[in-house]
Coordinates of C-alpha atoms and ligand atoms in Angstrom, one line a residue:
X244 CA 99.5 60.6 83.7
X245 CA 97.1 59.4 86.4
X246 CA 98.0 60.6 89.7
X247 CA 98.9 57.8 92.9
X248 CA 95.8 57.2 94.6
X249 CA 97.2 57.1 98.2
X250 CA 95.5 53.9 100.1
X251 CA 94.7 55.5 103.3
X252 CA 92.6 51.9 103.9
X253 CA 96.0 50.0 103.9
X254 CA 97.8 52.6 105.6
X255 CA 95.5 52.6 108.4
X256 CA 95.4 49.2 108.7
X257 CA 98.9 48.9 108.6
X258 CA 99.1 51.5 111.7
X259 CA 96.3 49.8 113.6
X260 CA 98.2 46.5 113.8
X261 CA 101.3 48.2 114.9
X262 CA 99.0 49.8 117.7
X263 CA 97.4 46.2 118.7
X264 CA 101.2 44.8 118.7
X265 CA 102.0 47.9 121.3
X266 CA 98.9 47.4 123.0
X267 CA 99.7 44.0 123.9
X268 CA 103.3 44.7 125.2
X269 CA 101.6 47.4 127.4
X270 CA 99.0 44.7 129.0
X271 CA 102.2 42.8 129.3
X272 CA 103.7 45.4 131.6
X273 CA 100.7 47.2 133.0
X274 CA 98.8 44.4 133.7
X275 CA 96.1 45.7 132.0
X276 CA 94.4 46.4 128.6
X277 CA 94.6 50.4 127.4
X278 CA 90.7 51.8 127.8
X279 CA 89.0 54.0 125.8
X280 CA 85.7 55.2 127.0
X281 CA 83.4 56.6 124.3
X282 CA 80.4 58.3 125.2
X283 CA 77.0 58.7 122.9
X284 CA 74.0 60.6 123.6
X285 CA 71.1 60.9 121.6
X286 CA 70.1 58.9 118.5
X287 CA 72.1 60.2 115.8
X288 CA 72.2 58.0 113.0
X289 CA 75.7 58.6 111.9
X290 CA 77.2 58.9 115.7
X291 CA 75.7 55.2 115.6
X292 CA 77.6 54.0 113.0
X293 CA 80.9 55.7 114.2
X294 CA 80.3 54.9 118.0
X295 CA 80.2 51.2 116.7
X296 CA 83.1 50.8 114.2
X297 CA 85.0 52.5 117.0
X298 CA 83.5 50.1 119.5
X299 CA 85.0 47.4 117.1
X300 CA 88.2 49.3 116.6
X301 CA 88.9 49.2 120.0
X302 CA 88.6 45.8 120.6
X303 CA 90.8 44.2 117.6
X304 CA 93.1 46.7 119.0
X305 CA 93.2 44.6 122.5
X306 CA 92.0 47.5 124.1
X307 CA 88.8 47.4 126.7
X308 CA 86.1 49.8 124.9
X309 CA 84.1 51.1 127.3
X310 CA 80.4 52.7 126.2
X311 CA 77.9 54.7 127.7
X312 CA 75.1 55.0 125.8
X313 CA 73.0 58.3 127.2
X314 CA 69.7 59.5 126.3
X315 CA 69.1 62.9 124.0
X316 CA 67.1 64.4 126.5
X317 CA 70.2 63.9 129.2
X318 CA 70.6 67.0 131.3
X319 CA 74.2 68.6 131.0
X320 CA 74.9 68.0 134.6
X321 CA 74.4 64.3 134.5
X322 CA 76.6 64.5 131.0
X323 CA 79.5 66.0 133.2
X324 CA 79.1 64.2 136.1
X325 CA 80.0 61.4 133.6
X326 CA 82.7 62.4 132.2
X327 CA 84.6 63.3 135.9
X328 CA 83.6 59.6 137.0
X329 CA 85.8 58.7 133.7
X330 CA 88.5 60.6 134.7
X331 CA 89.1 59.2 137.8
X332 CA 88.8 55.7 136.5
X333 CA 92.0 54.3 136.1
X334 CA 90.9 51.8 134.2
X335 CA 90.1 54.7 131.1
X336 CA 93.0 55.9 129.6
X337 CA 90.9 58.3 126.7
X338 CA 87.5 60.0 126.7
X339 CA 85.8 60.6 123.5
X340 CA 82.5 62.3 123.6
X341 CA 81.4 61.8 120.4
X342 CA 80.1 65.0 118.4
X343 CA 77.5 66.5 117.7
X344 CA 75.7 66.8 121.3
X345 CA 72.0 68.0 121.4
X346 CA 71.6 71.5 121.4
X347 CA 70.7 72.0 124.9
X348 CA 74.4 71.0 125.9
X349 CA 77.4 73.2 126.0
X350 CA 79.9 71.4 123.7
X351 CA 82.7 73.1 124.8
X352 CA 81.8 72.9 128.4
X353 CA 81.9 69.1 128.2
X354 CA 85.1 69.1 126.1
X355 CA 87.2 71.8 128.7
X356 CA 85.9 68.5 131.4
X357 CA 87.7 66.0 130.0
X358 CA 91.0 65.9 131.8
X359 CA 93.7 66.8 129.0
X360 CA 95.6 63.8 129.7
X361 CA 92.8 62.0 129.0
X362 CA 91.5 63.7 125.7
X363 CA 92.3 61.7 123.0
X364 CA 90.3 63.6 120.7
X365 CA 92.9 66.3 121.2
X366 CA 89.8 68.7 121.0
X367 CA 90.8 70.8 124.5
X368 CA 92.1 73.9 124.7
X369 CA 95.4 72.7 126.8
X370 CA 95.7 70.3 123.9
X371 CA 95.1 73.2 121.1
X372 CA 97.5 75.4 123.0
X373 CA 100.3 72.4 123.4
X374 CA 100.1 72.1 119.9
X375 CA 100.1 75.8 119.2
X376 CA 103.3 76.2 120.8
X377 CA 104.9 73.1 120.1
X378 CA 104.7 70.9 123.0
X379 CA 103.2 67.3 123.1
X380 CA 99.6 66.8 123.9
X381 CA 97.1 65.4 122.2
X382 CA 96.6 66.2 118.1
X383 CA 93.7 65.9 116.7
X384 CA 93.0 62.2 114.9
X385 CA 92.1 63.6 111.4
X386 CA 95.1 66.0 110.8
X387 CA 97.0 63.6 112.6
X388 CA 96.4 61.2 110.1
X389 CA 96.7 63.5 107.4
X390 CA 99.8 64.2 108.5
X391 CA 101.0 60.4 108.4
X392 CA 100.0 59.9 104.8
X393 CA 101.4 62.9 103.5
X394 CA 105.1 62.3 105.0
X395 CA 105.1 59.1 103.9
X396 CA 104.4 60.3 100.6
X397 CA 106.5 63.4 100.5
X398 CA 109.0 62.6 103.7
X399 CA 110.3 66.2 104.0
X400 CA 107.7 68.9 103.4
X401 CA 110.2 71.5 104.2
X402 CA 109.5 74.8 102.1
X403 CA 106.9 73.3 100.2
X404 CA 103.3 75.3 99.7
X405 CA 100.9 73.8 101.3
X406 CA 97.1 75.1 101.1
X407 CA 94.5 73.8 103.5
X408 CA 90.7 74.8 102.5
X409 CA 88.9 74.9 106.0
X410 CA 89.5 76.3 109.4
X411 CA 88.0 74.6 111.6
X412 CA 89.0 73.7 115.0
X413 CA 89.1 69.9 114.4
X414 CA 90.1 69.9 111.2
X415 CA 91.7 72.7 109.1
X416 CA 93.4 74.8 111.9
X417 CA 95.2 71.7 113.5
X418 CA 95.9 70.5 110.2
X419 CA 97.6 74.2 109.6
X420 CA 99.5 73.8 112.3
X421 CA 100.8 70.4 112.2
X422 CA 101.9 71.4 109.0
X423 CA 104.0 74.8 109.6
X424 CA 105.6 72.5 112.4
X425 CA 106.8 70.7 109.1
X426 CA 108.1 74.0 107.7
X427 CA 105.7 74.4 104.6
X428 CA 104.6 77.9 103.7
X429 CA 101.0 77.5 104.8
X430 CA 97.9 79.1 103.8
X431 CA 94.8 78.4 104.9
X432 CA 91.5 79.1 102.6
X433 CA 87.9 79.4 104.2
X434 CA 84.5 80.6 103.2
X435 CA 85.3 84.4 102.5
X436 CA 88.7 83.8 100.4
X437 CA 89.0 85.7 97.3
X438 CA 89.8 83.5 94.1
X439 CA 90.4 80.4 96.0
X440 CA 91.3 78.3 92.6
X441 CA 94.3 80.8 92.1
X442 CA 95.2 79.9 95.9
X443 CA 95.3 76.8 95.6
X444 CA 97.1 76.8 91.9
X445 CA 100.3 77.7 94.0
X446 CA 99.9 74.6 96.2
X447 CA 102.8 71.7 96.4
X448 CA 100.2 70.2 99.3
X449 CA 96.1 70.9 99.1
X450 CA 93.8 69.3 102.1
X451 CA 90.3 70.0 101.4
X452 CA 87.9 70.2 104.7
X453 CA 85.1 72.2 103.6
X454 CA 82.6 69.4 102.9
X455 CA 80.7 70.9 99.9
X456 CA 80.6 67.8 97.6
X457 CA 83.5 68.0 94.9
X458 CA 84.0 72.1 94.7
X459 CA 87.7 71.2 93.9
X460 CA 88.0 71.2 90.3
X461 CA 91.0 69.7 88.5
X462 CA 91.9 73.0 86.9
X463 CA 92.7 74.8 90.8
X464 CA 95.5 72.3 90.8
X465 CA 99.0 72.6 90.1
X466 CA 100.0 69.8 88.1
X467 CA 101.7 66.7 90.3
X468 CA 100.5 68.3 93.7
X469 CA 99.4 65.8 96.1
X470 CA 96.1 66.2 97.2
X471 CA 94.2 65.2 100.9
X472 CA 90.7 65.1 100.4
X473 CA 89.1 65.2 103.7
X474 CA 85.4 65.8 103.1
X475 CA 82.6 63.3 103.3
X476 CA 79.5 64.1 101.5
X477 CA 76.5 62.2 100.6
X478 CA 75.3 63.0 97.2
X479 CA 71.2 62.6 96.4
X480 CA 70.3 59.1 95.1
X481 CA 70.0 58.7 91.6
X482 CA 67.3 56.3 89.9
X483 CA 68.2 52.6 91.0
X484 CA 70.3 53.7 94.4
X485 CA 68.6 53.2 97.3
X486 CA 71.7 55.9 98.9
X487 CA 73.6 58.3 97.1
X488 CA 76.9 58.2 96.7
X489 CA 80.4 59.2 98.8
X490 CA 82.0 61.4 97.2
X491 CA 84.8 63.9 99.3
X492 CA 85.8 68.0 98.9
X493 CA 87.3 67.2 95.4
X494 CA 86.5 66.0 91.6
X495 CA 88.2 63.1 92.1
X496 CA 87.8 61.8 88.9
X497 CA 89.3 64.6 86.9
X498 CA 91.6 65.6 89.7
X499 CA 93.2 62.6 89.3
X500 CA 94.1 63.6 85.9
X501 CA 96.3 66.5 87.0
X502 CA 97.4 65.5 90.9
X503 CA 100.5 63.7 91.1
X504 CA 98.9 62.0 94.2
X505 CA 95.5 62.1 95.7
X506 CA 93.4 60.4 98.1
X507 CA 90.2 58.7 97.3
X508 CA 87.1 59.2 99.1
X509 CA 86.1 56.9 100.6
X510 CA 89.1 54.5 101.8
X511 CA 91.6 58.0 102.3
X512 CA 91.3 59.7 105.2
X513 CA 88.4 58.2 106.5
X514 CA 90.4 55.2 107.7
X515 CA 93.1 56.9 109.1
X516 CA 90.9 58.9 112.1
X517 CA 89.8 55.5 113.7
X518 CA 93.6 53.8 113.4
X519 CA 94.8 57.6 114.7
X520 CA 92.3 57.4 117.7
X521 CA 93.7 54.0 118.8
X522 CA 97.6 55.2 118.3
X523 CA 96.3 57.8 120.9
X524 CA 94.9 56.0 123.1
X525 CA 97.8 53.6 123.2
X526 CA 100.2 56.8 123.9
X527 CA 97.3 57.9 126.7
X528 CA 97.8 54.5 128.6
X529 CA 101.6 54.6 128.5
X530 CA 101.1 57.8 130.1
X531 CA 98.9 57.5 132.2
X532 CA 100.5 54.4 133.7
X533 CA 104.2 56.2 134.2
X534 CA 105.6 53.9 131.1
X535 CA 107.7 54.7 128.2
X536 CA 106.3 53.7 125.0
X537 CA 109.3 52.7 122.8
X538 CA 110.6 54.5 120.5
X539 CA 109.9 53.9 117.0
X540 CA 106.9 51.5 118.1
X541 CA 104.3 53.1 115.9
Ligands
NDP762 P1 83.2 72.7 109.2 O1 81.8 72.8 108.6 O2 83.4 72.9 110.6 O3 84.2 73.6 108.4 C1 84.2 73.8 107.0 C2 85.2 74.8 106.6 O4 85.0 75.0 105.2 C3 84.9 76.2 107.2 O5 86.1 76.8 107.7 C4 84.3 77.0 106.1 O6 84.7 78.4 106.1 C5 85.0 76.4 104.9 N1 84.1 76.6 103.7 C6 82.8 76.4 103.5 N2 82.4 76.7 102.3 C7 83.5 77.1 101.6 C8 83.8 77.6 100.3 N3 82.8 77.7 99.4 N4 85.0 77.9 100.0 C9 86.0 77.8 100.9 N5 85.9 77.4 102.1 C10 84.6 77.0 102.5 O7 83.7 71.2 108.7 P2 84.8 70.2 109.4 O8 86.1 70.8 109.3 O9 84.3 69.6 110.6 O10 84.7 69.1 108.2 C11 85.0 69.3 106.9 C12 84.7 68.1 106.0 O11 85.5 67.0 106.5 C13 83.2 67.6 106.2 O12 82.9 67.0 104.9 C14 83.3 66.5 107.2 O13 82.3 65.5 107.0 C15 84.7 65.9 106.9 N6 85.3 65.2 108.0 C16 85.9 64.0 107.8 C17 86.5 63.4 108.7 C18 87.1 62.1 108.4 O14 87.4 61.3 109.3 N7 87.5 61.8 107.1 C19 86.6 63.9 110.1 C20 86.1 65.2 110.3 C21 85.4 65.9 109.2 P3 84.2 79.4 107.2 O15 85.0 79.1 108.4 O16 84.5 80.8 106.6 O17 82.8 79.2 107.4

C-alpha cells in the first residue's frame, strides 16, 4: 500500500496563518509589529532566493522585515558591529544571519553575538545548551518543524525507534534531541556508521539530513515507518531541462512503496523552516516585550 505523503506545504501554511493571526493580536497590544532582521552578505545565489522568500514570509506574516544587504568583501568587524546595533534595537525582535558567510568570517563568532534572546535561528550555544538540558530557548526552525509534522502524525512518539542520519549542529543533533525529549529510543547515524541500512531497518521514525541525493533505499526501511526526508539536492539536468531536478535524502519513489508515511521533497520539510522561523519570531516579540503569548495560540 502506498505510504501517506505528509503535506508539509499545507501544514506550513496552516501554522503561518496561525502566526499572522498572533502577530496581529501582539501589534494590538504592543503597539507594534514583531521584527525580524535578516542579514545577507555576499552574492550567493541560493542565500538570494531564501533571503527573499523570507523577506516575503515576513511580511504576509504582519511582521516588519528588516534587511541588510552587506557586501562579500565586508570585514568581520563591520559584520558584528551590525549585529550589536540589532540587538539594541527594540524594534528587532530576531536576528538571522543567513548561512554560509564568506570564508574570511568567523561563523561562530558572529552567531555567539547575536543576543540569545534574540536568536531565532536557535543556532547559539545558550540556545544549544537550553535545549540540551531541557529549558526553553530557541530550537532550531528545521527540527523544529520536523518535530510538528511528525506529532501530528504519530501524536505520542513515546518508546518508539527513531533513527536520524546526520549530526549536524542545525540539523541532526537538534533533531536528536527534540526527539529523546519525546521519549524515543534515538540513534543517530553519520558518515562513519557501520551497516547504516540495518540501522535504520529497526526505525519506527527515520529523518534523513545527510544531503547525498536519494541514498535511502526502500529496502533500509521497516515497512509502515514514517519517514522525514530533510535533504535538498539538485540533480544534473537531463536532455530538455534547463535545471535538474529536487530530489531529497531518500528514493522517494520506491520508499513510498514500503513507508507508511513519508514526506516529499520538495513541499515536506522545506516549507515548514520558513513557517517555523516566523512562529519564533512571534515567541521572540512576546518576549521581548514582557507579554504572555496565549496558550494554545500556535
Ligand atoms: P551537513 O553537511 O552539515 O551534515 C550532513 C551529515 O550527513 C553529516 O553528519 C554527515 O556525517 C552525514 N553523512 C554524510 N554522508 C553520509 C553517508 N554516506 N552516510 C551517513 N551519513 C552521512 O548537512 P546539514 O545537516 O546542514 O543538511 C543536510 C541536508 O538537509 C542537506 O541536503 C541540506 O540541503 C538539507 N537542509 C534542508 C533544510 C530545509 O529547510 N529543508 C534546512 C537545512 C538543511 P559526518 O558528520 O560523519 O560527516
Amino acid at each position: 500500500m502506498a505510504a501517506e505523503r505528509i503535506d508539509g506545504k499545507a501544514f506550513a501554511a496552516r501554522l503561518r496563518d496561525r502566526v499572522g493571526a498572533q502577530a496581529t493580536e501582539f501589534a494590538r497590544a504592543a503597539g507594534r509589529k514583531p521584527g525580524l532582521a535578516v542579514v545577507l552578505v555576499g552574492e550567493d545565489p541560493a542565500s538570494q532566493v531564501y533571503v527573499r522568500s523570507k523577506g516575503k514570509a515576513t511580511l504576509e506574516a504582519q511582521m516588519n522585515g528588516f534587511e541588510h544587504r552587506l557586501d562579500a568583501a565586508v570585514g568581520q568587524d563591520e559584520l558584528l558591529a551590525l549585529v550589536e546595533t540589532l540587538n539594541g534595537d527594540p524594534a528587532v525582535d530576531g536576528i538571522l544571519v543567513q548561512l554560509p558567510l564568506p570564508s574570511h568570517i568567523d561563523e561562530q563568532a558572529v552567531i555567539a553575538a547575536i543576543h540569545p534572546d534574540k536568536d531565532v535561528d536557535g543556532f547559539h550555544v545558550i540556545n544549544a545548551g537550553r535545549l540540551a538540558v531541557g529549558q526553553p530557548g530557541f530550537v532550531p526552525c528545521t527540527p523544529l518543524g520536523c518535530m510538528m509534522l511528525l506529532t501530528d502524525r504519530l501524536g505520542d512518539l513515546s518508546g518508539l525507534e527513531a533513527v536520524v542520519i546526520g549530526r549536524s549542529n542545525i540539523v541532526g543533533k537538534p533533531m536528536a534531541q527534540l526527539l529523546l525529549d519525546a521519549n524515543a529510543t534515538v540513534t543517530i547515524a553519520h558518515s562513519r556508521t557501520k551497516d547504516l541500512p540495518d540501522v535504520v531497518r529497526r526505525a519506527d521514525i527515520v529523518v534523513a539530513a545527510v544531503g547525498r541525493p536519494e541514498m535511502v533505499k526502500a529496502d533500509w526501511l521497516k515497512p509502515g515507518a514514517t519517514v522525514v526526508d530533510v535533504g535538498i539536492n539538485r540533480l544534473p539536468p537531463v536532455e530538455g531541462e534547463s535545471r535538474g531536478r529536487l530530489v531529497g535524502d531518500v528514493d522517494y519513489g520506491a520508499a513510498s512503496e514500503v513507508a507508511g508515511a513519508i514526506t516529499p521533497v520538495p513541499g515536506g520539510v522545506g516549507p515548514m523552516t520558513i513557517a517555523v522561523l516566523l512562529r519564533n519570531t512571534l515567541v521572540a516579540a512576546y518576549r521581548n516585550q514582557g507579554l504572555e503569548l496565549p496558550e494554545g495560540a500556535l
